[in-house]
Short mmCIF file of C-alpha atoms and ligand atoms in Angstrom, two decimals:
data_model
loop_
_atom_site.label_atom_id
_atom_site.label_comp_id
_atom_site.label_asym_id
_atom_site.label_seq_id
_atom_site.Cartn_x
_atom_site.Cartn_y
_atom_site.Cartn_z
CA MET A 1 13.77 -105.03 32.25
CA LYS A 2 14.46 -101.85 29.63
CA ASN A 3 17.47 -99.57 30.89
CA LYS A 4 18.42 -96.43 30.24
CA PRO A 5 21.14 -95.85 27.98
CA THR A 6 24.26 -96.94 29.22
CA THR A 7 28.22 -97.01 28.69
CA ALA A 8 30.28 -100.03 28.60
CA ARG A 9 32.37 -98.87 31.54
CA LEU A 10 29.16 -98.32 33.62
CA GLN A 11 27.93 -101.48 32.93
CA GLY A 12 31.60 -102.94 33.73
CA LEU A 13 32.81 -104.09 30.57
CA ILE A 14 35.30 -103.18 28.00
CA ALA A 15 34.64 -103.40 24.26
CA CYS A 16 37.28 -104.89 22.33
CA HIS A 17 38.95 -102.22 19.90
CA PHE A 18 38.87 -105.11 16.89
CA CYS A 19 36.04 -107.28 17.45
CA HIS A 20 33.96 -105.50 19.69
CA THR A 21 33.72 -108.40 21.84
CA LEU A 22 32.04 -106.73 25.71
CA SER A 23 33.95 -108.97 27.76
CA GLU A 24 33.64 -108.58 31.67
CA PHE A 25 35.51 -106.25 33.12
CA PRO A 26 37.21 -108.57 36.53
CA LYS A 27 36.38 -107.80 39.44
CA VAL A 28 39.29 -108.95 41.18
CA THR A 29 42.36 -106.58 40.22
CA GLU A 30 44.09 -108.25 43.08
CA ASN A 31 44.87 -111.28 41.34
CA THR A 32 45.60 -109.63 38.12
CA LYS A 33 49.32 -109.07 37.11
CA LYS A 34 50.25 -105.35 35.59
CA GLY A 35 46.55 -105.60 34.74
CA GLU A 36 47.07 -106.64 31.27
CA LEU A 37 43.28 -108.14 29.99
CA ARG A 38 42.90 -109.84 26.86
CA CYS A 39 40.18 -110.25 24.48
CA PRO A 40 38.51 -113.43 25.00
CA CYS A 41 37.63 -113.90 21.24
CA CYS A 42 40.85 -112.00 19.40
CA GLN A 43 43.51 -112.35 21.76
CA SER A 44 44.35 -108.77 21.16
CA ILE A 45 44.85 -106.67 24.30
CA ILE A 46 41.91 -104.41 25.80
CA HIS A 47 41.53 -101.30 27.84
CA SER A 48 38.31 -99.77 29.43
CA ARG A 49 40.34 -95.83 28.58
CA ILE A 50 43.18 -95.62 26.49
CA PRO A 51 46.18 -96.22 29.09
CA ASP A 52 47.68 -93.12 29.99
CA SER A 53 45.78 -91.10 27.06
CA LEU A 54 46.38 -87.60 28.20
CA ASN A 55 49.58 -87.82 29.11
CA ARG A 56 50.93 -89.45 26.19
CA THR A 57 49.02 -86.92 23.85
CA TRP A 58 50.38 -84.10 25.17
CA ALA A 59 53.85 -85.89 24.93
CA LEU A 60 53.53 -86.30 21.27
CA LEU A 61 51.60 -83.57 20.75
CA ILE A 62 54.49 -80.73 22.41
CA ALA A 63 56.91 -82.93 20.61
CA ALA A 64 55.32 -81.98 17.96
CA ILE A 65 54.70 -77.86 18.66
CA ILE A 66 58.41 -78.15 18.99
CA LEU A 67 59.31 -79.69 16.12
CA TYR A 68 56.96 -77.33 13.76
CA VAL A 69 59.22 -74.47 14.22
CA PRO A 70 62.11 -75.79 11.78
CA ALA A 71 59.96 -77.81 9.72
CA ASN A 72 58.82 -73.70 8.67
CA THR A 73 62.06 -72.25 8.97
CA LEU A 74 64.43 -74.03 7.36
CA PRO A 75 64.32 -75.27 3.76
CA ILE A 76 62.37 -77.81 2.90
CA MET A 77 64.17 -78.29 -0.18
CA THR A 78 67.44 -76.41 -2.81
CA VAL A 79 66.12 -76.46 -6.22
CA ILE A 80 69.49 -75.95 -8.20
CA LEU A 81 69.35 -74.70 -11.85
CA TRP A 82 72.27 -73.22 -13.98
CA GLY A 83 74.85 -74.02 -10.52
CA ASN A 84 72.29 -71.60 -8.84
CA GLY A 85 70.89 -72.67 -5.62
CA GLN A 86 67.24 -71.70 -3.92
CA PRO A 87 66.15 -73.13 -0.39
CA ASP A 88 62.73 -72.51 -0.60
CA THR A 89 60.49 -73.65 3.28
CA ILE A 90 57.18 -74.51 2.72
CA LEU A 91 55.51 -71.26 2.90
CA SER A 92 57.95 -70.00 0.23
CA GLY A 93 57.21 -72.60 -1.90
CA VAL A 94 53.41 -72.09 -1.54
CA ILE A 95 54.22 -67.83 -2.24
CA HIS A 96 56.24 -69.00 -4.95
CA LEU A 97 53.58 -70.84 -6.83
CA PHE A 98 51.03 -68.61 -6.32
CA ASP A 99 53.59 -66.11 -7.30
CA GLY A 100 54.09 -68.04 -10.81
CA GLY A 101 50.01 -68.39 -11.53
CA MET A 102 49.71 -71.31 -9.82
CA TRP A 103 47.03 -70.23 -7.41
CA PRO A 104 45.06 -73.68 -7.25
CA LEU A 105 48.21 -76.06 -6.63
CA ALA A 106 49.41 -73.19 -4.33
CA LEU A 107 45.89 -73.24 -2.80
CA LEU A 108 46.04 -77.64 -2.36
CA ILE A 109 49.71 -76.93 -0.82
CA PHE A 110 48.68 -74.28 2.06
CA ILE A 111 45.91 -76.36 2.53
CA ALA A 112 47.61 -79.63 2.99
CA SER A 113 51.12 -78.00 4.72
CA ILE A 114 49.84 -75.06 6.98
CA PHE A 115 46.07 -75.51 7.16
CA ILE A 116 46.02 -78.54 8.01
CA PRO A 117 48.83 -79.38 10.19
CA ILE A 118 47.74 -75.68 12.19
CA LEU A 119 44.53 -76.82 12.20
CA LYS A 120 45.30 -80.76 13.67
CA LEU A 121 47.53 -79.05 16.53
CA ILE A 122 45.15 -76.22 17.52
CA ILE A 123 41.92 -78.60 17.83
CA LEU A 124 44.32 -81.90 19.38
CA VAL A 125 45.38 -78.94 22.41
CA GLY A 126 42.06 -78.01 22.87
CA LEU A 127 40.46 -81.46 22.97
CA LEU A 128 43.25 -81.71 25.64
CA LEU A 129 42.48 -78.85 27.63
CA SER A 130 38.73 -79.99 27.20
CA VAL A 131 38.78 -82.96 29.14
CA GLN A 132 41.46 -81.49 31.87
CA LEU A 133 39.06 -78.75 32.17
CA LYS A 134 35.83 -81.03 33.02
CA SER A 135 34.25 -78.99 29.78
CA THR A 136 30.07 -80.16 29.28
CA TRP A 137 30.71 -78.02 26.58
CA LYS A 138 29.48 -79.63 22.68
CA PRO A 139 30.72 -83.24 23.69
CA LYS A 140 28.94 -84.22 19.80
CA ASP A 141 30.82 -81.66 17.87
CA ARG A 142 34.24 -82.54 19.47
CA THR A 143 34.10 -85.89 19.08
CA ILE A 144 33.04 -85.12 15.22
CA LEU A 145 36.28 -82.57 15.13
CA TYR A 146 38.51 -85.34 16.76
CA ARG A 147 36.95 -87.59 13.85
CA ILE A 148 38.31 -84.81 11.26
CA THR A 149 42.06 -84.42 12.76
CA GLU A 150 42.08 -88.15 12.94
CA PHE A 151 41.11 -88.48 8.97
CA ILE A 152 42.78 -85.45 7.45
CA GLY A 153 46.01 -85.29 8.88
CA ARG A 154 47.93 -87.94 7.17
CA TRP A 155 46.84 -86.04 3.64
CA SER A 156 49.94 -83.35 4.71
CA MET A 157 52.00 -86.12 3.83
CA VAL A 158 51.53 -84.67 0.32
CA ASP A 159 54.31 -82.30 0.00
CA VAL A 160 56.70 -84.70 1.75
CA PHE A 161 56.28 -86.95 -1.46
CA VAL A 162 56.34 -84.41 -3.87
CA ILE A 163 60.09 -83.57 -2.52
CA ALA A 164 60.49 -86.95 -3.05
CA ILE A 165 59.23 -87.00 -6.59
CA LEU A 166 61.07 -84.04 -7.91
CA VAL A 167 64.26 -85.56 -6.01
CA ALA A 168 63.79 -88.88 -7.71
CA LEU A 169 63.00 -87.29 -11.07
CA VAL A 170 65.25 -83.65 -11.34
CA GLN A 171 68.62 -85.44 -11.33
CA PHE A 172 70.42 -83.78 -14.21
CA GLY A 173 73.90 -82.72 -12.44
CA ASN A 174 74.78 -79.08 -11.82
CA THR A 175 72.71 -77.69 -15.01
CA ALA A 176 69.14 -78.72 -12.30
CA SER A 177 69.04 -80.57 -9.49
CA VAL A 178 66.99 -80.90 -6.50
CA SER A 179 67.78 -82.03 -2.70
CA PRO A 180 65.69 -82.94 0.34
CA GLY A 181 66.30 -79.41 3.34
CA LEU A 182 66.07 -80.38 6.75
CA GLY A 183 63.14 -78.53 6.78
CA ALA A 184 61.35 -81.30 5.34
CA LEU A 185 62.38 -84.01 7.23
CA SER A 186 61.53 -82.65 10.96
CA PHE A 187 57.87 -81.31 8.87
CA ALA A 188 57.45 -85.24 8.45
CA ALA A 189 58.34 -85.81 11.95
CA VAL A 190 55.27 -83.43 12.85
CA ILE A 191 52.88 -85.15 10.99
CA ILE A 192 53.86 -88.52 12.17
CA LEU A 193 53.92 -86.92 15.69
CA THR A 194 50.66 -85.49 15.03
CA MET A 195 48.92 -89.31 13.84
CA PHE A 196 50.31 -90.68 16.59
CA ALA A 197 48.52 -88.38 18.95
CA ALA A 198 45.47 -88.26 17.23
CA HIS A 199 45.70 -92.29 17.69
CA THR A 200 46.50 -91.79 21.25
CA PHE A 201 44.07 -89.81 22.32
CA ASP A 202 40.82 -91.60 23.69
CA PRO A 203 37.42 -89.48 22.44
CA ARG A 204 35.32 -91.25 25.41
CA LEU A 205 37.28 -89.53 28.02
CA ILE A 206 34.71 -86.48 26.59
CA TRP A 207 31.74 -88.38 27.30
CA ASP A 208 32.81 -89.76 30.84
CA ILE A 209 33.10 -86.40 31.90
CA ILE A 210 29.15 -86.19 30.67
CA ASP A 211 28.52 -89.53 31.86
CA ASP A 212 29.93 -88.60 35.41
CA GLN A 213 27.82 -85.66 35.39
CA ILE A 214 24.59 -87.28 34.57
CA GLY A 215 25.42 -90.30 37.10
CA ASN A 216 26.41 -87.27 40.24
CA GLU A 217 22.89 -85.51 39.23
CA LYS A 218 20.67 -88.74 40.17
CA ASP A 219 22.69 -89.44 43.43
CA MET B 1 48.04 -111.97 30.38
CA LEU B 2 44.58 -112.58 31.99
CA GLU B 3 42.58 -116.15 31.54
CA CYS B 4 39.36 -116.10 29.82
CA SER B 5 37.57 -117.43 32.45
CA ASN B 6 38.00 -113.91 34.69
CA MET B 7 35.93 -112.46 31.73
CA LYS B 8 32.80 -113.99 31.40
CA LEU B 9 31.08 -113.33 28.28
CA ILE B 10 27.89 -111.57 28.42
CA GLU B 11 25.05 -113.57 27.53
CA HIS B 12 22.77 -113.28 24.44
CA SER B 13 20.26 -115.34 23.36
CA ASN B 14 20.28 -113.77 20.07
CA GLN B 15 20.90 -115.98 17.57
CA ASN B 16 20.45 -113.45 14.85
CA GLN B 17 21.78 -114.52 11.23
CA GLN B 18 20.65 -111.12 9.83
CA VAL B 19 22.67 -109.24 11.63
CA GLU B 20 25.55 -111.81 12.06
CA SER B 21 26.31 -112.67 15.52
CA LEU B 22 26.66 -109.12 17.19
CA SER B 23 23.44 -107.74 18.71
CA HIS B 24 24.67 -105.16 21.18
CA LEU B 25 28.14 -103.46 20.84
CA ALA B 26 29.09 -100.50 22.35
CA CYS B 27 30.64 -97.20 20.11
CA ALA B 28 34.31 -96.79 19.61
CA HIS B 29 34.25 -92.87 20.21
CA CYS B 30 31.45 -92.74 22.72
CA ASP B 31 31.29 -96.09 24.81
CA LEU B 32 27.73 -95.87 24.34
CA ILE B 33 25.98 -99.84 24.58
CA GLN B 34 23.66 -100.16 21.75
CA SER B 35 21.82 -102.97 20.49
CA LEU B 36 21.90 -103.26 16.10
CA PRO B 37 18.74 -102.69 14.18
CA LYS B 38 17.57 -105.04 11.96
CA MET B 39 19.47 -103.62 8.82
CA LYS B 40 19.59 -104.22 4.81
CA LEU B 41 22.17 -104.71 2.54
CA GLY B 42 24.08 -101.49 2.33
CA GLU B 43 22.90 -99.92 5.14
CA THR B 44 24.90 -98.06 7.86
CA ALA B 45 24.06 -97.99 11.28
CA ARG B 46 25.23 -95.03 13.39
CA CYS B 47 25.87 -94.03 16.96
CA ILE B 48 23.04 -92.06 18.00
CA ARG B 49 25.15 -89.93 20.22
CA CYS B 50 28.02 -88.94 18.53
CA ASN B 51 27.22 -90.70 14.64
CA ASN B 52 29.87 -92.82 14.76
CA VAL B 53 29.65 -95.55 12.63
CA LEU B 54 29.09 -98.48 14.16
CA TYR B 55 28.38 -101.17 11.59
CA ARG B 56 27.95 -101.17 7.53
CA ASN B 57 26.36 -103.88 6.49
CA GLN B 58 27.82 -104.77 3.14
CA LYS B 59 26.83 -107.28 0.54
CA ASN B 60 29.36 -110.24 0.02
CA SER B 61 32.11 -107.97 1.38
CA LEU B 62 34.36 -110.77 1.98
CA ASN B 63 34.22 -112.23 -1.93
CA ARG B 64 34.18 -108.29 -3.22
CA SER B 65 37.24 -107.77 -0.62
CA LEU B 66 39.45 -110.68 -1.55
CA ALA B 67 38.70 -109.72 -5.23
CA PHE B 68 39.88 -106.11 -4.92
CA ALA B 69 42.79 -107.28 -3.01
CA ILE B 70 43.60 -109.99 -5.65
CA THR B 71 43.59 -107.44 -7.90
CA GLY B 72 45.17 -104.44 -6.56
CA LEU B 73 48.38 -107.06 -5.56
CA ILE B 74 48.35 -107.71 -9.35
CA LEU B 75 48.27 -103.95 -10.05
CA PHE B 76 51.06 -103.43 -6.98
CA VAL B 77 53.66 -105.87 -9.25
CA ILE B 78 52.83 -103.92 -12.30
CA SER B 79 53.16 -100.16 -10.64
CA ASN B 80 56.14 -101.46 -9.68
CA LEU B 81 57.83 -102.61 -12.14
CA PHE B 82 57.73 -99.88 -14.76
CA PRO B 83 58.67 -96.62 -14.64
CA LEU B 84 56.03 -93.87 -13.51
CA LEU B 85 57.12 -90.92 -14.98
CA SER B 86 59.94 -89.74 -16.67
CA LEU B 87 61.73 -86.04 -17.18
CA LYS B 88 62.88 -85.28 -20.51
CA ALA B 89 65.01 -82.10 -20.42
CA MET B 90 68.34 -80.85 -22.19
CA GLY B 91 68.09 -84.44 -24.67
CA LEU B 92 68.65 -86.39 -21.19
CA THR B 93 65.92 -89.02 -19.93
CA GLN B 94 65.32 -89.30 -16.03
CA GLU B 95 62.87 -92.15 -14.88
CA GLY B 96 61.02 -92.42 -12.00
CA THR B 97 59.67 -95.52 -10.23
CA LEU B 98 58.26 -95.85 -7.32
CA PHE B 99 61.07 -97.32 -5.92
CA ALA B 100 63.43 -94.57 -6.81
CA THR B 101 61.53 -92.71 -4.94
CA SER B 102 62.32 -93.43 -1.18
CA LEU B 103 65.81 -94.67 -3.01
CA SER B 104 66.89 -90.68 -4.14
CA LEU B 105 66.10 -89.59 -0.52
CA LEU B 106 68.38 -92.29 1.00
CA GLN B 107 71.10 -91.53 -2.36
CA ALA B 108 70.68 -87.58 -0.85
CA ASP B 109 71.47 -88.42 3.00
CA ARG B 110 67.61 -88.27 3.95
CA PRO B 111 68.27 -92.29 5.16
CA PHE B 112 65.16 -91.16 7.50
CA LEU B 113 62.65 -89.73 4.99
CA GLY B 114 63.78 -92.22 2.07
CA LEU B 115 62.72 -94.84 4.85
CA LEU B 116 59.09 -93.53 5.82
CA ILE B 117 58.50 -93.09 2.24
CA PHE B 118 59.39 -96.68 1.75
CA LEU B 119 57.09 -97.67 4.38
CA THR B 120 54.16 -95.76 3.40
CA THR B 121 54.36 -95.95 -0.32
CA ILE B 122 56.01 -100.02 -0.52
CA VAL B 123 56.03 -101.81 2.42
CA PHE B 124 52.86 -101.10 4.09
CA PRO B 125 50.31 -101.04 0.91
CA LEU B 126 51.95 -104.42 0.41
CA THR B 127 51.47 -106.05 3.97
CA THR B 128 47.60 -104.69 3.01
CA LEU B 129 47.29 -106.31 0.09
CA LEU B 130 49.06 -109.85 0.53
CA GLY B 131 47.74 -109.66 4.07
CA THR B 132 44.19 -109.12 3.79
CA ILE B 133 44.20 -111.97 0.81
CA TYR B 134 45.74 -114.51 3.23
CA VAL B 135 43.22 -113.71 5.74
CA LEU B 136 40.05 -113.56 3.49
CA ILE B 137 41.77 -116.93 2.08
CA GLN B 138 41.62 -118.51 5.15
CA VAL B 139 38.16 -117.75 6.42
CA LYS B 140 36.51 -118.61 3.43
CA MET B 141 38.15 -121.78 3.34
CA ASN B 142 37.28 -121.99 7.17
CA ARG B 143 41.33 -122.52 8.06
CA ILE B 144 41.69 -119.73 10.71
CA ASN B 145 44.78 -120.58 12.59
CA LYS B 146 46.46 -118.72 16.02
CA TYR B 147 48.05 -116.33 13.98
CA THR B 148 44.64 -115.17 12.06
CA ALA B 149 43.21 -112.79 14.28
CA PRO B 150 46.92 -111.21 15.21
CA LEU B 151 46.95 -110.47 11.81
CA PHE B 152 44.23 -108.91 10.86
CA ARG B 153 44.86 -106.52 14.34
CA PHE B 154 47.89 -105.96 12.72
CA LEU B 155 46.26 -104.86 9.12
CA ARG B 156 43.44 -102.90 10.63
CA SER B 157 45.37 -100.64 12.67
CA THR B 158 48.53 -100.06 10.19
CA ASP B 159 45.39 -98.83 7.82
CA VAL B 160 46.53 -95.52 7.95
CA TRP B 161 50.24 -96.17 7.09
CA GLY B 162 49.54 -97.01 3.61
CA MET B 163 49.34 -93.58 1.74
CA LEU B 164 49.02 -94.69 -2.10
CA GLU B 165 46.38 -92.32 -2.71
CA ILE B 166 48.45 -89.14 -1.18
CA PHE B 167 51.50 -90.43 -2.90
CA MET B 168 48.99 -90.12 -6.26
CA LEU B 169 48.34 -86.51 -5.41
CA ALA B 170 51.77 -86.07 -4.89
CA VAL B 171 52.22 -87.28 -8.62
CA LEU B 172 49.89 -85.15 -9.76
CA VAL B 173 50.97 -82.04 -8.03
CA SER B 174 54.55 -83.08 -9.62
CA VAL B 175 53.52 -83.05 -13.14
CA VAL B 176 52.07 -80.14 -12.46
CA LYS B 177 55.14 -78.02 -10.84
CA LEU B 178 57.00 -79.93 -13.91
CA GLY B 179 55.01 -78.65 -16.50
CA ASP B 180 56.70 -75.85 -17.25
CA LEU B 181 60.41 -76.54 -16.87
CA ALA B 182 60.60 -79.93 -18.79
CA ASP B 183 59.00 -82.48 -20.87
CA VAL B 184 56.98 -85.18 -18.23
CA ILE B 185 56.51 -88.58 -20.24
CA PHE B 186 53.94 -90.66 -18.15
CA GLY B 187 54.43 -94.22 -17.74
CA VAL B 188 53.16 -97.46 -18.50
CA SER B 189 52.73 -97.40 -14.79
CA LEU B 190 51.08 -94.62 -14.20
CA TYR B 191 48.08 -96.05 -15.81
CA SER B 192 48.21 -99.47 -13.49
CA PHE B 193 48.65 -97.12 -10.46
CA CYS B 194 45.51 -94.93 -10.75
CA LEU B 195 43.68 -98.54 -11.02
CA LEU B 196 45.82 -99.66 -7.85
CA ILE B 197 44.53 -96.32 -6.09
CA LEU B 198 41.02 -97.51 -7.62
CA SER B 199 40.89 -100.96 -6.25
CA LEU B 200 42.07 -100.04 -2.66
CA SER B 201 39.55 -97.79 -1.81
CA LEU B 202 36.89 -99.97 -3.00
CA LEU B 203 39.05 -102.53 -1.42
CA SER B 204 38.61 -100.70 2.18
CA SER B 205 34.86 -99.48 1.70
CA SER B 206 33.52 -103.24 0.43
CA LEU B 207 35.86 -104.93 3.00
CA ASN B 208 33.30 -104.85 6.68
CA PRO B 209 36.05 -105.58 9.29
CA HIS B 210 32.52 -107.46 11.32
CA ASP B 211 32.05 -110.23 8.75
CA VAL B 212 36.28 -111.50 10.13
CA TRP B 213 35.96 -110.81 13.14
CA ASN B 214 31.99 -112.92 13.21
CA LYS B 215 34.21 -115.69 11.63
CA LEU B 216 37.19 -115.91 13.93
CA ARG B 217 34.45 -115.08 17.29
CA ILE B 218 32.25 -118.37 15.52
CA VAL B 219 35.34 -120.61 15.10
CA LYS B 220 36.73 -120.25 18.63
CA GLY B 221 33.60 -120.75 20.36
CA CYS B 222 33.09 -117.41 21.07
CA GLN B 223 29.53 -116.30 20.28
CA LEU B 224 27.53 -112.86 21.37
ZN1 ZN C 301 38.69 -109.08 20.34
ZN1 ZN C 302 29.45 -92.98 20.19
#
């Protein structure tokens, strides 16, 4: 019997996130305490969909958006040269690099520290809204957008590492030193929160809407 | 926790050795159940609906990964022994090691940043290397115990938090940034660090998690 393409959820199966074993969803849910299921093969906790995915992703995203403000307005580091301190925000740092003729570097930091975080926030908010509004618009493209955010998000950490390296290396007392600012801490928090947000978002929710619609049309 | 008896495995008579013991799997990104085609070595199966990678059929995945992980571990130790970069200015030389990077943030009253750098550049890369070596040796010698699966699961889920390749990019950015102001001297560790990044990326591209899970599954009597 060849049946039509189907999903694990419609078949009453749960796929293990780690070992990919497909297990049958227990029919009697009254007996299960707290609803925690484990993969029979690798004992990891399995769920058909990430529990409370939308709410948790929203919470992490909103926290990231709030912290995005201090991350961009507070100085990420202060360069002290001959006793004079010059605080730099993310944007002013990029502008200084550009003015100094180091435009490839300016471009790199611009992409990693400004473009990618904003893009990531926009994509994740868009994905959440599209799922909540039950959109059926280009599910494949939205899944690819999700994979891109999941993949590139960590590269924004490059600026945080640069600050750390500068702080460690430029230690010449009052003549030259670099001190990290609160902006760097907020920026790092934004990256971590968006990484967690991308991790809690379940892309299968995008496809559930489409699968359910196809199912309804058949009935 | 639920007893295994409540969750019967779907039966498959397929004992095909070509694609190990996996015959059907659900796409992690769209949940579509698909059967794996017969794959040649080096081929990758992708989801027909969302293009997500379903399965990579790699050659000699376990042996090669073990070799890269051991090489990586040796290089990681060397990279931590000597300075990565030194800065020469006004007759003074300041040396910077990998560990000093997190330490300097701690001293600059940014303990959380320091901890974050410490975790992403030292703790997670080291656990990945040590853990992978441990799991792969256990799998190869058929000495799997009840900690093998949880350990491998932990390694898979903390994979993204090891950020040495991003740190490498940051080193290059710093060299260019500082080049104007002072003499930057490349340390001994910088070379081993470059090789470390190479072996880590070879490790992640050669390690096929399915190969490990298939072994763990067979031992537990969970054939698909
Ligand atoms: Zn499992
Ligand atoms: Zn898919």
